[in-house]
Short mmCIF file of C-alpha atoms and ligand atoms in Angstrom, two decimals:
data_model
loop_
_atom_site.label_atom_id
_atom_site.label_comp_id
_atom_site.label_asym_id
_atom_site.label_seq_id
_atom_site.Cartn_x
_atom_site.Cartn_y
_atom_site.Cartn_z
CA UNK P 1 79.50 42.38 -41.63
CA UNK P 2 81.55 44.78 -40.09
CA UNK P 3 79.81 46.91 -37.20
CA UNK P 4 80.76 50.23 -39.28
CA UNK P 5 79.38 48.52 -42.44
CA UNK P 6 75.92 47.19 -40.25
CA UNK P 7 75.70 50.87 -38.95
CA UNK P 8 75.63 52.21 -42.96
CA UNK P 9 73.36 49.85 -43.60
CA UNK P 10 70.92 51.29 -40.88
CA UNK P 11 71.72 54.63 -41.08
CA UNK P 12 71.38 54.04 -45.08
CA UNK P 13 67.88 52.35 -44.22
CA UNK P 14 67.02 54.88 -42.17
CA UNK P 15 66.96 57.87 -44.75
CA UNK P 16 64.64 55.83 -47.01
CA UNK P 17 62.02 55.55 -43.75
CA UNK P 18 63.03 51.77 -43.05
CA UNK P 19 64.53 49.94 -40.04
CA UNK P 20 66.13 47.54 -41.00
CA UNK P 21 67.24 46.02 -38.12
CA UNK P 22 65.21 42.77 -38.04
CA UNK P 23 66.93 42.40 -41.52
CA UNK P 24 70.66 42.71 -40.54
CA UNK P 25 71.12 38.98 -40.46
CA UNK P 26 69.78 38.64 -43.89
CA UNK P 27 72.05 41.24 -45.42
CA UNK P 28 75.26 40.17 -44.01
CA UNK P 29 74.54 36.71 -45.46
CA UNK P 30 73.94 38.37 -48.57
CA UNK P 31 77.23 40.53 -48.32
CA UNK P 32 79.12 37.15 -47.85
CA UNK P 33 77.84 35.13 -50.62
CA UNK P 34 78.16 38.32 -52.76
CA UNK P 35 81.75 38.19 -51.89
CA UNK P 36 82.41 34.43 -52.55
CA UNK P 37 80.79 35.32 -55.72
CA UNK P 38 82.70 38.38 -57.01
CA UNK P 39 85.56 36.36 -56.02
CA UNK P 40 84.92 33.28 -58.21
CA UNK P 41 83.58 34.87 -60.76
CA UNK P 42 83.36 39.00 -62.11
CA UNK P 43 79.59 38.93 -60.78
CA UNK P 44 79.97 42.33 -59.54
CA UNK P 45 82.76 45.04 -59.75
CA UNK P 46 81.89 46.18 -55.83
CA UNK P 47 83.93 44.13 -53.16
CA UNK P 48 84.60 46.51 -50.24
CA UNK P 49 81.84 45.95 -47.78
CA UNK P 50 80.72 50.03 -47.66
CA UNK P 51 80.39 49.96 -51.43
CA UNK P 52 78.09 46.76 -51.23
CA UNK P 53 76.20 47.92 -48.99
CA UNK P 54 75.67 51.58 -50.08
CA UNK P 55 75.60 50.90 -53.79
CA UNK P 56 74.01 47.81 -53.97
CA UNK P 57 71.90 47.31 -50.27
CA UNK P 58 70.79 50.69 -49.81
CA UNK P 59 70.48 51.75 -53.93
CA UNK P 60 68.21 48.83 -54.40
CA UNK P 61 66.39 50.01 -51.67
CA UNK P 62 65.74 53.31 -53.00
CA UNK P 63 63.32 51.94 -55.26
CA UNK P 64 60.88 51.85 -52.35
CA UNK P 65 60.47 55.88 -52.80
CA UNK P 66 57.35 56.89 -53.20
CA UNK P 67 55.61 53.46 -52.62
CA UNK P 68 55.22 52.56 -56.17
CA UNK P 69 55.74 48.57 -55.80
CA UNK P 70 52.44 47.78 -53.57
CA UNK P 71 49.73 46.35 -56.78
CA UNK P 72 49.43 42.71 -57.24
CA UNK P 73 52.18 41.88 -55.99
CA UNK P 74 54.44 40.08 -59.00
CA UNK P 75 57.51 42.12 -59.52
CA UNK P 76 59.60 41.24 -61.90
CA UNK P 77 63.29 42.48 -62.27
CA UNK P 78 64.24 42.95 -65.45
CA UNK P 79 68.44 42.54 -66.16
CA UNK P 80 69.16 41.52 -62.56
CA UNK P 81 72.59 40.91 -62.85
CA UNK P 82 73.68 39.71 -59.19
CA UNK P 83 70.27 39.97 -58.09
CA UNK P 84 69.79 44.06 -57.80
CA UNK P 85 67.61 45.54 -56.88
CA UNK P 86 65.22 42.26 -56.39
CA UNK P 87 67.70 40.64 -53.31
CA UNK P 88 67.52 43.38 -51.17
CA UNK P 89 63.63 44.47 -51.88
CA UNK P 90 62.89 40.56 -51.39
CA UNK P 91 64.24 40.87 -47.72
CA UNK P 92 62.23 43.69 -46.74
CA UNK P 93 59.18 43.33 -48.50
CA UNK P 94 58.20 39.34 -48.01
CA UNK P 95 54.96 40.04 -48.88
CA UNK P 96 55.69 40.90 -52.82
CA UNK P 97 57.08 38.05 -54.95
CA UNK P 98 59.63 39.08 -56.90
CA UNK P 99 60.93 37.18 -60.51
CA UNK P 100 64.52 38.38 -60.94
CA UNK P 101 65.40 37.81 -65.08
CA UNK P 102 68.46 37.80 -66.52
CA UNK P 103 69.79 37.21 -70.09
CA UNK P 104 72.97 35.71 -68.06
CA UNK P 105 72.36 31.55 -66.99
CA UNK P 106 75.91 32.10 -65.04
CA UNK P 107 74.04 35.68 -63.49
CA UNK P 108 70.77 33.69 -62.39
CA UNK P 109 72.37 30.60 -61.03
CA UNK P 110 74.11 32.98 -58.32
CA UNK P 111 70.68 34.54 -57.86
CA UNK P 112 68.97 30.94 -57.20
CA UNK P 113 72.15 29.81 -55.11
CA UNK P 114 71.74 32.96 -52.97
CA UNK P 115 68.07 33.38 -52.73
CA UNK P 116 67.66 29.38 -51.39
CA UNK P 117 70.85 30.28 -48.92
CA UNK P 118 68.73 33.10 -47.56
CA UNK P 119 65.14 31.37 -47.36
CA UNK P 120 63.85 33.58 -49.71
CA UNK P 121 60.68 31.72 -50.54
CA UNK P 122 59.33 34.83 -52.62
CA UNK P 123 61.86 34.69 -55.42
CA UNK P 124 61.67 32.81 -58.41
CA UNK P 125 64.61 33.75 -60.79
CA UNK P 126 64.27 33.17 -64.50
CA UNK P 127 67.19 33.59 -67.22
CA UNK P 128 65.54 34.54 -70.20
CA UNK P 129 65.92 37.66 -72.56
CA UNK P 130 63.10 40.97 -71.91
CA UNK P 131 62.42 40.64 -75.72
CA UNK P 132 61.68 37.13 -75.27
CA UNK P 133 59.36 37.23 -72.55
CA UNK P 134 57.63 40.07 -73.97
CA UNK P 135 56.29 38.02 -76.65
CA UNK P 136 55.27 35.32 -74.54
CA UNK P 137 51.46 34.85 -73.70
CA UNK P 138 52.77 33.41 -70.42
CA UNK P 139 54.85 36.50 -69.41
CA UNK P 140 53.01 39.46 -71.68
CA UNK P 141 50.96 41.49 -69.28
CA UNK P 142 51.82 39.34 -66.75
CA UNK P 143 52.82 41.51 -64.05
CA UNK P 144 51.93 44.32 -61.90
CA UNK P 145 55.61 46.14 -61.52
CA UNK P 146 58.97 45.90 -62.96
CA UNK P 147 61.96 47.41 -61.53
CA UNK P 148 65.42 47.60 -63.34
CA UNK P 149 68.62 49.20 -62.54
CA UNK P 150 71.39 50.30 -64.55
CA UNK P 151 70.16 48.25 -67.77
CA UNK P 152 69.82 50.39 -70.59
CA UNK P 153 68.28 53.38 -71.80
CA UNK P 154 64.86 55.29 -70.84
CA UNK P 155 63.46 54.44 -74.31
CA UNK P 156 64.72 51.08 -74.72
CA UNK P 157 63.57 49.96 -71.16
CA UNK P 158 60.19 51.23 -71.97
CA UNK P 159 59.77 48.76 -74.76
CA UNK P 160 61.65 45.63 -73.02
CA UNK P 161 59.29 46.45 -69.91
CA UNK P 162 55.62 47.76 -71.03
CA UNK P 163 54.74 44.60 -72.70
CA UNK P 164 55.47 42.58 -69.50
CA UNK P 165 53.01 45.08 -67.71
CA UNK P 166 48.80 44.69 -67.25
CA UNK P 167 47.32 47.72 -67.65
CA UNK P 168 47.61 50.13 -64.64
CA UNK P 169 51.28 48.48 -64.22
CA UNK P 170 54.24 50.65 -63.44
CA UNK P 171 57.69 50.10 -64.18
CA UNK P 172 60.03 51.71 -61.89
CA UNK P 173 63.81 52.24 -63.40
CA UNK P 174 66.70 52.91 -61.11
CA UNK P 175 68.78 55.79 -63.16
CA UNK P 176 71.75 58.05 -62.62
CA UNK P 177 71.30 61.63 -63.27
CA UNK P 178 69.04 61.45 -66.91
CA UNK P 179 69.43 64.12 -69.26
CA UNK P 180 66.18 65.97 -70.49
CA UNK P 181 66.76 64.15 -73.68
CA UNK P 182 66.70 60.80 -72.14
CA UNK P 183 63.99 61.17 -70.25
CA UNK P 184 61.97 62.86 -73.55
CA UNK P 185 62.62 60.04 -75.53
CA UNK P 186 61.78 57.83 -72.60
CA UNK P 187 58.00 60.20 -72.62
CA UNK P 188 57.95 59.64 -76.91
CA UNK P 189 59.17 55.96 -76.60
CA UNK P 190 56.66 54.89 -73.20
CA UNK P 191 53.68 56.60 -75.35
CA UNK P 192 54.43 54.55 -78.11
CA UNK P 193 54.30 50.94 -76.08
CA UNK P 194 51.20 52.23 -73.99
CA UNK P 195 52.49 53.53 -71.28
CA UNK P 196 52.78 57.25 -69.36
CA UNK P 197 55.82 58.64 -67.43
CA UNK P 198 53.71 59.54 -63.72
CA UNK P 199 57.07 60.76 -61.78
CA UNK P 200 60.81 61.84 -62.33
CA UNK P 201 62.06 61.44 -58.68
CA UNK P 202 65.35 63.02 -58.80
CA UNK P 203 67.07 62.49 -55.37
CA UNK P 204 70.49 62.18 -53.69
CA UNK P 205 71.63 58.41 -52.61
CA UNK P 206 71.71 58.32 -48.23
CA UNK P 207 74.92 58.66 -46.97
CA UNK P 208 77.15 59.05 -50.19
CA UNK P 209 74.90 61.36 -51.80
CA UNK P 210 75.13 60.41 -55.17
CA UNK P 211 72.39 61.73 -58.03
CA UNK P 212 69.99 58.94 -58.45
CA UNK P 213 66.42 59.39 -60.23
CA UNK P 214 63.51 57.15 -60.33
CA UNK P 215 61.62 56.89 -63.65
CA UNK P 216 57.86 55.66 -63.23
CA UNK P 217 55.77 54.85 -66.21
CA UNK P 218 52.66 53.65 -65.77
CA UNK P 219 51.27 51.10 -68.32
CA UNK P 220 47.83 52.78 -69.86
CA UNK P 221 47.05 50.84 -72.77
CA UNK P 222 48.03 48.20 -74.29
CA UNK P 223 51.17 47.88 -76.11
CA UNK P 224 51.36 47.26 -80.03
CA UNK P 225 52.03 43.38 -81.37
CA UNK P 226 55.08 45.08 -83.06
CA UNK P 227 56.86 45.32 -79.64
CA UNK P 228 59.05 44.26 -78.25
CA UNK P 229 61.48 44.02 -81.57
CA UNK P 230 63.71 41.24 -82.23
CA UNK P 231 66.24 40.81 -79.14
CA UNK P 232 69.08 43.69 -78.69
CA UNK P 233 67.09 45.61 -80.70
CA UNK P 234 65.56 48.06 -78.25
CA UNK P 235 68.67 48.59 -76.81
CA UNK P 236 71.14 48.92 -79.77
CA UNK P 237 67.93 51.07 -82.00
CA UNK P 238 65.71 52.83 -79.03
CA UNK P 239 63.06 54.27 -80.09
CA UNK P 240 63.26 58.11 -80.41
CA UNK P 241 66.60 58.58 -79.07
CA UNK P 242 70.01 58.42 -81.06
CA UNK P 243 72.10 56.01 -78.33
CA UNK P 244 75.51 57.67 -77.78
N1 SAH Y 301 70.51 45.28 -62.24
C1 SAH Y 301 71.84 44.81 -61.89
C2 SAH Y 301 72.70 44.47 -63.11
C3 SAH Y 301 72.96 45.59 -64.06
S1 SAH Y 301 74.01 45.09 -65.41
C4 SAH Y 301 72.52 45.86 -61.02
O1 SAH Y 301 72.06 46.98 -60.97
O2 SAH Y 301 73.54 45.54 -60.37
C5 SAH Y 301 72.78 44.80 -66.67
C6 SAH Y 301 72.25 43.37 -66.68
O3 SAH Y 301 71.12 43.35 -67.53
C7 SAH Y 301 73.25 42.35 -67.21
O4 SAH Y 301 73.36 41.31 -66.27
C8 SAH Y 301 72.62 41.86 -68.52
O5 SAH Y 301 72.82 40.48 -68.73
C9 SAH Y 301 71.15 42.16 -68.30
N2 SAH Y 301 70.38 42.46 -69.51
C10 SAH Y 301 70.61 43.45 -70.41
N3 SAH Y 301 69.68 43.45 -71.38
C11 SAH Y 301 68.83 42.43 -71.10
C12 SAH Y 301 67.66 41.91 -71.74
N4 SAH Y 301 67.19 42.45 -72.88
N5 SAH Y 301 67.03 40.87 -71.17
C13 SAH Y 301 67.50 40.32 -70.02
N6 SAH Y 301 68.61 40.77 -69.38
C14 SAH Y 301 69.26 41.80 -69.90
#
């Protein structure tokens, strides 16, 4: 890494409370294979090294705001992608153990590839659907936290999420700026799957200063048999909200 990208990276850290120097090492692995990657394959749109590390790094980081991921301990990450945000939060929090999930085989193999290069002993990717998972007795209620970011909609990530939560769960979603309608059909929808929306943490991402909000929803009861629907259903049909 580049020492003007390493210097984002800890100046990035720094806004969200963290040093991050200890972790420097890991992340400029990371940057590297993330590279390799984007260059074999379109795993990620972002290949200048500032991007990566502001949009992807720091971002992921964000969801560390507030100190909503302590619990159990299981995280899971639902929609992954390249491994966002569970890569970076896997590096600075080994004490969680973190289940990155992906509908994408091609998506988690980079994950698994990436996670063994970097001794990540706390991550154990998975590619399987939300829906999917949802409905099975070995992954319903099964975890204390989700986190997602940049997956789908408010109310349709309340459905694919909920069920995979015990009671007194959270979710945390990474958004962009949400619109009051959003996030009210996100309240209507997370009601309907058991859940309550505890915080809308609208803030600005270090150093670029990009609009960012997290959505928490804490799981309070448990969620009807009926969800999650069949698969790309929550997302194409979200509950309460006409998608655009
Ligand atoms: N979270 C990553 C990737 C975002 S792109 C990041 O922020 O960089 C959205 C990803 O979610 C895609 O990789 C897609 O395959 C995955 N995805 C979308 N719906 C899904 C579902 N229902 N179950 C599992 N993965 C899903």
């Amino acid at each position: 890494m580049t020492p003007e990208a390493t210097a984002l990276l800890l100046q990035g850290g720094g806004e969200l409370g963290l040093d991050l120097s200890s972790h420097v090492e890991s992340f400029t692995r990371l940057l590297k294979l993330l590279q390799q990657g984007a260059a074999q394959t379109n795993l990620t749109a972002l290949r200048d090294e500032r991007d990566i590390v502001l949009k992807h790094f720091v971002d992921s980081l964000t969801c560390l705001r507030g100190s909503w991921l302590g619990g159990d301990g299981r995280v899971l990450d639902l929609g992954t992608g390249a491994g966002f945000p569970a890569l970076p939060l896997a590096i600075v929090q080994p004490e969680l153990r973190f289940t990155p999930v992906d509908a994408t085989a091609k998506k988690i193999a980079f994950v698994t590839r990436t996670a063994a290069a970097l001794e990540l002993s706390n991550v154990t990717p998975l590619t399987a659907r939300a829906e999917t998972l949802g409905r099975d007795p070995a992954h319903r209620e099964g975890y204390g936290r989700v986190v997602t970011r940049a997956v789908a909609s408010l109310p349709a990530l309340a459905e694919l999420a909920l069920p995979l939560l015990r009671e007194g769960g959270v979710l945390v979603a990474q958004k962009g700026p949400i619109s009051p309608e959003e996030l009210e059909a996100g309240r209507l929808a997370a009601a309907e799957v058991g859940g309550e929306v505890r915080a809308v943490d609208a803030f600005a991402l270090p150093v670029l200063g990009e609009a960012r909000t997290l959505v928490v929803v804490e799981k309070t009861g448990p969620t009807p048999e009926r969800y999650p629907r069949r698969e790309g259903v929550p997302a194409r049909k979200p509950l309460f909200w006409r998608a655009t």
